[in-house]
XYZ file of C-alpha atoms in Angstrom:
135
model
C 6.236 -25.596 12.033
C 3.850 -27.976 12.987
C 0.331 -28.269 14.143
C -1.655 -30.752 15.175
C -5.556 -31.375 15.619
C -7.297 -33.292 18.012
C -10.739 -34.287 17.391
C -12.588 -33.401 21.184
C -16.565 -34.437 20.253
C -19.106 -33.584 17.262
C -17.371 -30.925 14.700
C -14.909 -29.882 17.413
C -11.053 -30.044 17.730
C -8.035 -28.463 19.420
C -5.344 -27.582 17.433
C -2.016 -26.427 18.478
C 1.041 -25.211 17.030
C 3.368 -27.300 18.836
C 4.621 -24.768 21.076
C 1.992 -24.795 23.754
C -0.500 -22.557 22.493
C -3.859 -24.121 21.387
C -7.216 -22.826 20.056
C -10.281 -24.727 19.860
C -12.070 -24.910 16.255
C -16.044 -25.961 16.281
C -18.712 -24.813 13.638
C -21.693 -22.389 14.532
C -24.617 -24.216 16.085
C -26.650 -23.323 12.738
C -24.231 -25.947 10.608
C -24.321 -28.160 13.343
C -21.533 -27.609 15.842
C -21.594 -26.276 19.533
C -20.026 -22.712 18.396
C -17.124 -23.287 20.786
C -14.543 -21.701 18.705
C -13.927 -20.193 15.005
C -13.821 -22.106 12.154
C -10.791 -23.347 10.528
C -11.930 -20.310 7.544
C -12.193 -17.786 10.487
C -8.695 -18.597 12.085
C -7.204 -18.204 8.411
C -8.830 -14.619 8.553
C -7.706 -14.051 12.112
C -4.240 -15.105 11.023
C -4.139 -12.529 8.148
C -5.212 -9.838 10.558
C -2.632 -10.946 13.384
C -0.090 -10.910 10.697
C -0.558 -7.704 9.365
C -0.619 -6.141 13.028
C 2.444 -7.744 13.649
C 4.192 -6.845 10.324
C 2.734 -2.998 10.577
C 4.193 -3.229 13.901
C 8.207 -3.908 12.484
C 7.941 -2.261 9.532
C 6.824 1.241 11.319
C 9.188 0.838 13.549
C 12.231 0.436 11.105
C 10.392 3.698 9.490
C 10.876 5.074 12.752
C 6.637 5.916 12.476
C 5.805 6.502 16.194
C 2.206 5.754 17.290
C -0.283 5.945 20.133
C -2.072 2.833 19.065
C -3.545 1.115 16.242
C -6.289 -1.792 14.902
C -6.472 -3.501 12.028
C -9.407 -5.147 10.855
C -10.118 -7.630 7.852
C -13.341 -8.132 5.999
C -13.261 -11.456 4.141
C -16.097 -12.416 1.572
C -16.565 -15.768 -0.033
C -18.845 -14.772 -2.916
C -21.611 -16.772 -3.484
C -20.935 -20.356 -4.652
C -16.864 -19.993 -4.292
C -15.493 -22.574 -1.970
C -13.172 -20.312 -0.004
C -12.523 -16.832 0.541
C -12.706 -14.744 -2.801
C -11.505 -10.988 -1.236
C -9.915 -9.907 1.527
C -10.109 -5.593 2.505
C -7.703 -4.689 5.448
C -8.403 -1.424 7.159
C -5.436 0.343 9.425
C -6.515 2.683 12.098
C -3.927 4.447 13.594
C -3.626 7.088 16.122
C -0.356 8.891 14.760
C 1.542 12.218 14.069
C 2.914 10.711 11.371
C 1.980 12.261 7.847
C -0.402 9.831 6.100
C 1.413 9.452 3.231
C 4.271 7.977 5.111
C 1.993 5.508 6.917
C 0.473 4.538 3.828
C 3.848 3.794 2.379
C 4.486 1.670 5.716
C 1.258 -0.073 5.446
C 1.592 -0.866 1.603
C 5.149 -1.973 2.730
C 3.193 -4.377 5.564
C 1.224 -5.770 2.743
C 3.727 -6.781 0.978
C 5.790 -8.473 3.306
C 3.098 -9.869 5.490
C 3.217 -14.124 5.069
C 0.113 -14.897 5.570
C -1.082 -12.136 2.955
C 1.374 -13.986 0.676
C -0.330 -17.265 1.372
C -3.831 -15.557 0.339
C -2.605 -13.667 -2.567
C -1.036 -16.854 -4.024
C -4.410 -18.717 -3.384
C -6.168 -15.951 -5.767
C -7.728 -13.722 -3.097
C -7.702 -10.117 -4.075
C -6.848 -8.003 -0.815
C -7.175 -4.489 -1.072
C -6.342 -1.812 1.796
C -7.114 1.698 3.289
C -5.311 3.534 5.823
C -7.090 5.820 8.765
C -5.097 8.131 10.309
C -6.382 10.151 13.336
C -3.857 12.596 14.887
């Protein structure tokens, strides 16, 4: 994997993944930026959320858990004075007929197998989670 960041102006850069996909990174206006994209730290949280979503779909498929739809939300916190994220709480909202215990087991497996989540854990970020099932 390779990523490149090209500065465009002020605090804005365009980052790419080396596979023709790119995103703008910027600071919010109150920090001197133009608010034209997420901050790099927000992209980290977005990456965690996206990774959990992808891995959940893979694990659910392997476990033969059928669902109509689902949504993942990640709430990241940065304790006052901390240089980076200290805690992340992940919530899975899933519409399924599957028993909640099976979905919970699936989500626990998801969290354990999420590569971005592993990076967060190795950095000392406490990751908690909950599952909300609707039928």
